[in-house]
Amino acid sequence: MGRYDGRVAVVTGAAQGIGFGIATRFAEEGASVAILDLDETKAAEAAAKLPVVGDGVKHVGIACDVSNTEAASGAVEKVVSELGGIHVLVNNAGITRDNLLFKLTEDDWDLVMNVHLKGAFNMTKAAQKHFVEQKYGKILNLSSVSALGNRGQANYSAAKMGVQGLTRTLGIELGPFGINTNAIAPGFIATEMTDATAARLKMDVDEFRKLNAEANPVKRVGFPEDIAAAAAFLCSDEASYITGQTLYVDGGAKLG
Ligand code: NAP
């Protein structure tokens, strides 16, 4: 018996990185999974790589820009019709457009806000209709240690702290309908996103990871599996008395 037998989970931005790690873990525990991402081929290829555990399990890849309201609601309806329902939503899609404030453009501010914050709003609004009707739902939002402030990330940091406020408010509003809403704030996780940061800083990827590992209390960087383990707990029925919380999964990076 998997914790996710009979469940349908939607993970946004899941063609790679943390989202793919979470999707894989849900699938391993028995869920049918919809991978949403910008590129349809990448989403379909990622869905085809997921393990199929249990009878009637099916995975799909769907193209969806979460910052587009119609695309988000269309994707949720497609999941419901193709996979027979929706029980878990992970708002994971994300981008960075880092720059010091005086160089940060309005476009890069808007883009980051639109993907992280409006994207989570769009997807959650579309999914909550089904969650409220069935009196069951699990929402997980991806925040970041950068929510606490990070040089060169005014846009990203504001969006990621906004995600925490959204999470608390949804915990209050949706709790009476059997819906849990939580967030995970990862520290440094080895993905294409942090590899791109290394490239921007003109650093070798391994050297960048080594530097971040040395600065971390547990002396290693994180991997998508670290976030997936916490996600699988927070979206499970074992965690039904936990809502509105943000769990820092960062090796203690922000302990001070
Ligand atoms: P990633 O490897 O860059 O993957 C993000 C995925 O989201 C990509 O497949 C990307 O597609 C997709 N995406 C971007 N914009 C989208 C949109 N508008 N609609 C749908 N999908 C979209 O990033 P990651 O490192 O796995 O990060 C996943 C989440 O964790 C993000 O919210 C990130 O902010 C957060 N996080 C990451 C770290 C870390 O250290 N990696 C730390 C803290 C928080 P394209 O590749 O086509 O753009």
PDB file of N, CA and C and ligand atoms in Angstrom, residues 12-20 36-39 42 64-68 91-96 114-116 142-146 156 160 184-194 224, ligand 1:
ATOM      1  N   THR A  12       3.684  21.342 -11.041  1.00  0.00           N
ATOM      2  CA  THR A  12       4.014  22.310 -12.101  1.00  0.00           C
ATOM      3  C   THR A  12       5.538  22.451 -12.223  1.00  0.00           C
ATOM      4  N   GLY A  13       5.980  22.810 -13.415  1.00  0.00           N
ATOM      5  CA  GLY A  13       7.421  22.964 -13.662  1.00  0.00           C
ATOM      6  C   GLY A  13       8.179  21.685 -13.366  1.00  0.00           C
ATOM      7  N   ALA A  14       7.575  20.546 -13.699  1.00  0.00           N
ATOM      8  CA  ALA A  14       8.114  19.254 -13.238  1.00  0.00           C
ATOM      9  C   ALA A  14       8.832  18.460 -14.319  1.00  0.00           C
ATOM     10  N   ALA A  15       9.165  19.088 -15.439  1.00  0.00           N
ATOM     11  CA  ALA A  15       9.905  18.355 -16.474  1.00  0.00           C
ATOM     12  C   ALA A  15      11.343  18.099 -16.047  1.00  0.00           C
ATOM     13  N   GLN A  16      11.802  18.801 -14.999  1.00  0.00           N
ATOM     14  CA  GLN A  16      13.188  18.629 -14.534  1.00  0.00           C
ATOM     15  C   GLN A  16      13.281  19.041 -13.065  1.00  0.00           C
ATOM     16  N   GLY A  17      14.459  18.903 -12.504  1.00  0.00           N
ATOM     17  CA  GLY A  17      14.776  19.475 -11.197  1.00  0.00           C
ATOM     18  C   GLY A  17      13.915  18.984 -10.039  1.00  0.00           C
ATOM     19  N   ILE A  18      13.618  19.895  -9.121  1.00  0.00           N
ATOM     20  CA  ILE A  18      12.871  19.560  -7.904  1.00  0.00           C
ATOM     21  C   ILE A  18      11.483  19.003  -8.248  1.00  0.00           C
ATOM     22  N   GLY A  19      10.822  19.624  -9.218  1.00  0.00           N
ATOM     23  CA  GLY A  19       9.472  19.183  -9.592  1.00  0.00           C
ATOM     24  C   GLY A  19       9.478  17.741 -10.065  1.00  0.00           C
ATOM     25  N   PHE A  20      10.466  17.388 -10.879  1.00  0.00           N
ATOM     26  CA  PHE A  20      10.552  16.002 -11.363  1.00  0.00           C
ATOM     27  C   PHE A  20      10.847  15.056 -10.199  1.00  0.00           C
ATOM     28  N   LEU A  36       3.226  19.244 -15.456  1.00  0.00           N
ATOM     29  CA  LEU A  36       2.953  20.454 -16.238  1.00  0.00           C
ATOM     30  C   LEU A  36       4.263  21.199 -16.445  1.00  0.00           C
ATOM     31  N   ASP A  37       4.498  21.667 -17.650  1.00  0.00           N
ATOM     32  CA  ASP A  37       5.698  22.476 -17.894  1.00  0.00           C
ATOM     33  C   ASP A  37       5.472  23.292 -19.173  1.00  0.00           C
ATOM     34  N   LEU A  38       6.387  24.223 -19.420  1.00  0.00           N
ATOM     35  CA  LEU A  38       6.215  25.109 -20.574  1.00  0.00           C
ATOM     36  C   LEU A  38       6.256  24.334 -21.887  1.00  0.00           C
ATOM     37  N   ASP A  39       7.186  23.404 -21.974  1.00  0.00           N
ATOM     38  CA  ASP A  39       7.421  22.688 -23.227  1.00  0.00           C
ATOM     39  C   ASP A  39       6.700  21.336 -23.193  1.00  0.00           C
ATOM     40  N   LYS A  42       8.993  18.153 -23.529  1.00  0.00           N
ATOM     41  CA  LYS A  42       9.748  17.889 -22.295  1.00  0.00           C
ATOM     42  C   LYS A  42       8.826  17.332 -21.207  1.00  0.00           C
ATOM     43  N   CYS A  64       1.842  23.891 -20.120  1.00  0.00           N
ATOM     44  CA  CYS A  64       1.072  24.918 -19.401  1.00  0.00           C
ATOM     45  C   CYS A  64       2.009  25.994 -18.878  1.00  0.00           C
ATOM     46  N   ASP A  65       1.718  27.229 -19.242  1.00  0.00           N
ATOM     47  CA  ASP A  65       2.398  28.372 -18.625  1.00  0.00           C
ATOM     48  C   ASP A  65       1.522  28.789 -17.447  1.00  0.00           C
ATOM     49  N   VAL A  66       1.992  28.518 -16.237  1.00  0.00           N
ATOM     50  CA  VAL A  66       1.140  28.738 -15.056  1.00  0.00           C
ATOM     51  C   VAL A  66       0.774  30.210 -14.850  1.00  0.00           C
ATOM     52  N   SER A  67       1.550  31.114 -15.447  1.00  0.00           N
ATOM     53  CA  SER A  67       1.240  32.539 -15.264  1.00  0.00           C
ATOM     54  C   SER A  67       0.058  32.984 -16.129  1.00  0.00           C
ATOM     55  N   ASN A  68      -0.385  32.105 -17.022  1.00  0.00           N
ATOM     56  CA  ASN A  68      -1.529  32.400 -17.882  1.00  0.00           C
ATOM     57  C   ASN A  68      -2.799  31.777 -17.266  1.00  0.00           C
ATOM     58  N   ASN A  91       2.732  23.608  -6.444  1.00  0.00           N
ATOM     59  CA  ASN A  91       3.107  24.807  -7.197  1.00  0.00           C
ATOM     60  C   ASN A  91       4.625  24.966  -7.125  1.00  0.00           C
ATOM     61  N   ASN A  92       5.285  24.378  -8.119  1.00  0.00           N
ATOM     62  CA  ASN A  92       6.749  24.305  -8.119  1.00  0.00           C
ATOM     63  C   ASN A  92       7.389  25.144  -9.230  1.00  0.00           C
ATOM     64  N   ALA A  93       6.647  25.441 -10.301  1.00  0.00           N
ATOM     65  CA  ALA A  93       7.239  26.145 -11.456  1.00  0.00           C
ATOM     66  C   ALA A  93       7.930  27.422 -10.987  1.00  0.00           C
ATOM     67  N   GLY A  94       9.127  27.634 -11.493  1.00  0.00           N
ATOM     68  CA  GLY A  94       9.838  28.831 -11.044  1.00  0.00           C
ATOM     69  C   GLY A  94      10.941  29.243 -11.987  1.00  0.00           C
ATOM     70  N   ILE A  95      11.307  30.522 -11.866  1.00  0.00           N
ATOM     71  CA  ILE A  95      12.406  31.074 -12.665  1.00  0.00           C
ATOM     72  C   ILE A  95      13.166  32.072 -11.783  1.00  0.00           C
ATOM     73  N   THR A  96      14.379  32.374 -12.200  1.00  0.00           N
ATOM     74  CA  THR A  96      15.093  33.490 -11.553  1.00  0.00           C
ATOM     75  C   THR A  96      15.468  34.508 -12.629  1.00  0.00           C
ATOM     76  N   ASN A 114       4.957  36.981 -11.790  1.00  0.00           N
ATOM     77  CA  ASN A 114       3.904  36.283 -12.535  1.00  0.00           C
ATOM     78  C   ASN A 114       4.049  34.768 -12.488  1.00  0.00           C
ATOM     79  N   VAL A 115       5.264  34.276 -12.572  1.00  0.00           N
ATOM     80  CA  VAL A 115       5.433  32.818 -12.548  1.00  0.00           C
ATOM     81  C   VAL A 115       5.210  32.283 -11.128  1.00  0.00           C
ATOM     82  N   HIS A 116       5.893  32.854 -10.150  1.00  0.00           N
ATOM     83  CA  HIS A 116       5.832  32.282  -8.797  1.00  0.00           C
ATOM     84  C   HIS A 116       4.501  32.581  -8.108  1.00  0.00           C
ATOM     85  N   LEU A 142       6.197  25.995  -3.370  1.00  0.00           N
ATOM     86  CA  LEU A 142       7.651  26.062  -3.220  1.00  0.00           C
ATOM     87  C   LEU A 142       8.072  27.492  -2.920  1.00  0.00           C
ATOM     88  N   SER A 143       8.563  27.705  -1.698  1.00  0.00           N
ATOM     89  CA  SER A 143       9.177  28.973  -1.325  1.00  0.00           C
ATOM     90  C   SER A 143      10.683  28.810  -1.499  1.00  0.00           C
ATOM     91  N   SER A 144      11.473  29.479  -0.668  1.00  0.00           N
ATOM     92  CA  SER A 144      12.940  29.377  -0.772  1.00  0.00           C
ATOM     93  C   SER A 144      13.558  30.035   0.454  1.00  0.00           C
ATOM     94  N   VAL A 145      14.777  29.634   0.801  1.00  0.00           N
ATOM     95  CA  VAL A 145      15.504  30.361   1.848  1.00  0.00           C
ATOM     96  C   VAL A 145      15.709  31.821   1.426  1.00  0.00           C
ATOM     97  N   SER A 146      15.674  32.078   0.121  1.00  0.00           N
ATOM     98  CA  SER A 146      15.837  33.454  -0.362  1.00  0.00           C
ATOM     99  C   SER A 146      14.698  34.366   0.087  1.00  0.00           C
ATOM    100  N   TYR A 156      12.812  37.798  -6.663  1.00  0.00           N
ATOM    101  CA  TYR A 156      12.632  36.390  -6.274  1.00  0.00           C
ATOM    102  C   TYR A 156      12.325  36.274  -4.776  1.00  0.00           C
ATOM    103  N   LYS A 160       9.001  34.798  -3.146  1.00  0.00           N
ATOM    104  CA  LYS A 160       9.058  33.597  -2.303  1.00  0.00           C
ATOM    105  C   LYS A 160       8.524  33.871  -0.888  1.00  0.00           C
ATOM    106  N   ILE A 184       7.306  24.425   1.235  1.00  0.00           N
ATOM    107  CA  ILE A 184       8.680  24.020   1.532  1.00  0.00           C
ATOM    108  C   ILE A 184       9.588  25.142   1.045  1.00  0.00           C
ATOM    109  N   ALA A 185      10.540  25.521   1.889  1.00  0.00           N
ATOM    110  CA  ALA A 185      11.536  26.520   1.500  1.00  0.00           C
ATOM    111  C   ALA A 185      12.889  25.806   1.389  1.00  0.00           C
ATOM    112  N   PRO A 186      13.263  25.427   0.158  1.00  0.00           N
ATOM    113  CA  PRO A 186      14.549  24.726   0.013  1.00  0.00           C
ATOM    114  C   PRO A 186      15.726  25.676   0.155  1.00  0.00           C
ATOM    115  N   GLY A 187      16.852  25.102   0.606  1.00  0.00           N
ATOM    116  CA  GLY A 187      18.129  25.803   0.500  1.00  0.00           C
ATOM    117  C   GLY A 187      18.728  25.482  -0.861  1.00  0.00           C
ATOM    118  N   PHE A 188      20.054  25.393  -0.935  1.00  0.00           N
ATOM    119  CA  PHE A 188      20.717  25.123  -2.224  1.00  0.00           C
ATOM    120  C   PHE A 188      20.428  23.687  -2.654  1.00  0.00           C
ATOM    121  N   ILE A 189      19.733  23.545  -3.783  1.00  0.00           N
ATOM    122  CA  ILE A 189      19.436  22.226  -4.338  1.00  0.00           C
ATOM    123  C   ILE A 189      20.119  22.127  -5.705  1.00  0.00           C
ATOM    124  N   ALA A 190      20.834  21.045  -5.935  1.00  0.00           N
ATOM    125  CA  ALA A 190      21.555  20.872  -7.197  1.00  0.00           C
ATOM    126  C   ALA A 190      20.573  20.578  -8.330  1.00  0.00           C
ATOM    127  N   THR A 191      20.288  21.580  -9.128  1.00  0.00           N
ATOM    128  CA  THR A 191      19.386  21.446 -10.280  1.00  0.00           C
ATOM    129  C   THR A 191      19.904  22.349 -11.405  1.00  0.00           C
ATOM    130  N   GLU A 192      19.191  22.328 -12.533  1.00  0.00           N
ATOM    131  CA  GLU A 192      19.538  23.209 -13.650  1.00  0.00           C
ATOM    132  C   GLU A 192      19.496  24.676 -13.207  1.00  0.00           C
ATOM    133  N   MET A 193      18.596  24.992 -12.238  1.00  0.00           N
ATOM    134  CA  MET A 193      18.478  26.388 -11.788  1.00  0.00           C
ATOM    135  C   MET A 193      19.769  26.861 -11.123  1.00  0.00           C
ATOM    136  N   THR A 194      20.319  26.041 -10.216  1.00  0.00           N
ATOM    137  CA  THR A 194      21.552  26.454  -9.534  1.00  0.00           C
ATOM    138  C   THR A 194      22.762  26.306 -10.466  1.00  0.00           C
ATOM    139  N   PRO A 224      17.064  17.044  -5.343  1.00  0.00           N
ATOM    140  CA  PRO A 224      15.597  16.993  -5.471  1.00  0.00           C
ATOM    141  C   PRO A 224      14.957  15.942  -4.557  1.00  0.00           C
TER     142      PRO A 224
HETATM  143  P1  NAP B   1      14.464  24.358 -12.623  1.00  0.00           P
HETATM  144  O1  NAP B   1      15.407  23.206 -12.682  1.00  0.00           O
HETATM  145  O2  NAP B   1      14.819  25.597 -13.348  1.00  0.00           O
HETATM  146  O3  NAP B   1      13.014  23.852 -13.076  1.00  0.00           O
HETATM  147  C1  NAP B   1      11.929  24.726 -13.126  1.00  0.00           C
HETATM  148  C2  NAP B   1      10.972  24.248 -14.173  1.00  0.00           C
HETATM  149  O4  NAP B   1       9.860  25.172 -14.198  1.00  0.00           O
HETATM  150  C3  NAP B   1      11.558  24.218 -15.580  1.00  0.00           C
HETATM  151  O5  NAP B   1      11.220  23.016 -16.236  1.00  0.00           O
HETATM  152  C4  NAP B   1      10.917  25.433 -16.241  1.00  0.00           C
HETATM  153  O6  NAP B   1      10.768  25.309 -17.636  1.00  0.00           O
HETATM  154  C5  NAP B   1       9.558  25.438 -15.571  1.00  0.00           C
HETATM  155  N1  NAP B   1       8.855  26.713 -15.715  1.00  0.00           N
HETATM  156  C6  NAP B   1       9.388  27.958 -15.754  1.00  0.00           C
HETATM  157  N2  NAP B   1       8.426  28.878 -15.942  1.00  0.00           N
HETATM  158  C7  NAP B   1       7.260  28.200 -16.018  1.00  0.00           C
HETATM  159  C8  NAP B   1       5.914  28.590 -16.239  1.00  0.00           C
HETATM  160  N3  NAP B   1       5.579  29.878 -16.403  1.00  0.00           N
HETATM  161  N4  NAP B   1       4.957  27.623 -16.274  1.00  0.00           N
HETATM  162  C9  NAP B   1       5.285  26.318 -16.118  1.00  0.00           C
HETATM  163  N5  NAP B   1       6.543  25.902 -15.929  1.00  0.00           N
HETATM  164  C10 NAP B   1       7.526  26.818 -15.880  1.00  0.00           C
HETATM  165  O7  NAP B   1      14.208  24.811 -11.099  1.00  0.00           O
HETATM  166  P2  NAP B   1      14.341  23.985  -9.710  1.00  0.00           P
HETATM  167  O8  NAP B   1      15.674  24.275  -9.140  1.00  0.00           O
HETATM  168  O9  NAP B   1      13.889  22.604  -9.889  1.00  0.00           O
HETATM  169  O10 NAP B   1      13.286  24.826  -8.832  1.00  0.00           O
HETATM  170  C11 NAP B   1      11.949  24.391  -8.650  1.00  0.00           C
HETATM  171  C12 NAP B   1      11.288  25.319  -7.637  1.00  0.00           C
HETATM  172  O11 NAP B   1      12.028  25.322  -6.414  1.00  0.00           O
HETATM  173  C13 NAP B   1      11.208  26.775  -8.090  1.00  0.00           C
HETATM  174  O12 NAP B   1      10.019  27.359  -7.625  1.00  0.00           O
HETATM  175  C14 NAP B   1      12.404  27.390  -7.393  1.00  0.00           C
HETATM  176  O13 NAP B   1      12.248  28.775  -7.228  1.00  0.00           O
HETATM  177  C15 NAP B   1      12.394  26.642  -6.075  1.00  0.00           C
HETATM  178  N6  NAP B   1      13.687  26.626  -5.387  1.00  0.00           N
HETATM  179  C16 NAP B   1      14.796  26.076  -5.966  1.00  0.00           C
HETATM  180  C17 NAP B   1      16.000  26.070  -5.257  1.00  0.00           C
HETATM  181  C18 NAP B   1      17.259  25.463  -5.812  1.00  0.00           C
HETATM  182  O14 NAP B   1      18.311  25.594  -5.156  1.00  0.00           O
HETATM  183  N7  NAP B   1      17.235  24.805  -6.942  1.00  0.00           N
HETATM  184  C19 NAP B   1      16.061  26.636  -3.973  1.00  0.00           C
HETATM  185  C20 NAP B   1      14.913  27.192  -3.435  1.00  0.00           C
HETATM  186  C21 NAP B   1      13.725  27.186  -4.134  1.00  0.00           C
HETATM  187  P3  NAP B   1      11.939  25.889 -18.595  1.00  0.00           P
HETATM  188  O15 NAP B   1      13.175  25.117 -18.260  1.00  0.00           O
HETATM  189  O16 NAP B   1      11.410  25.631 -19.966  1.00  0.00           O
HETATM  190  O17 NAP B   1      12.063  27.337 -18.249  1.00  0.00           O
END
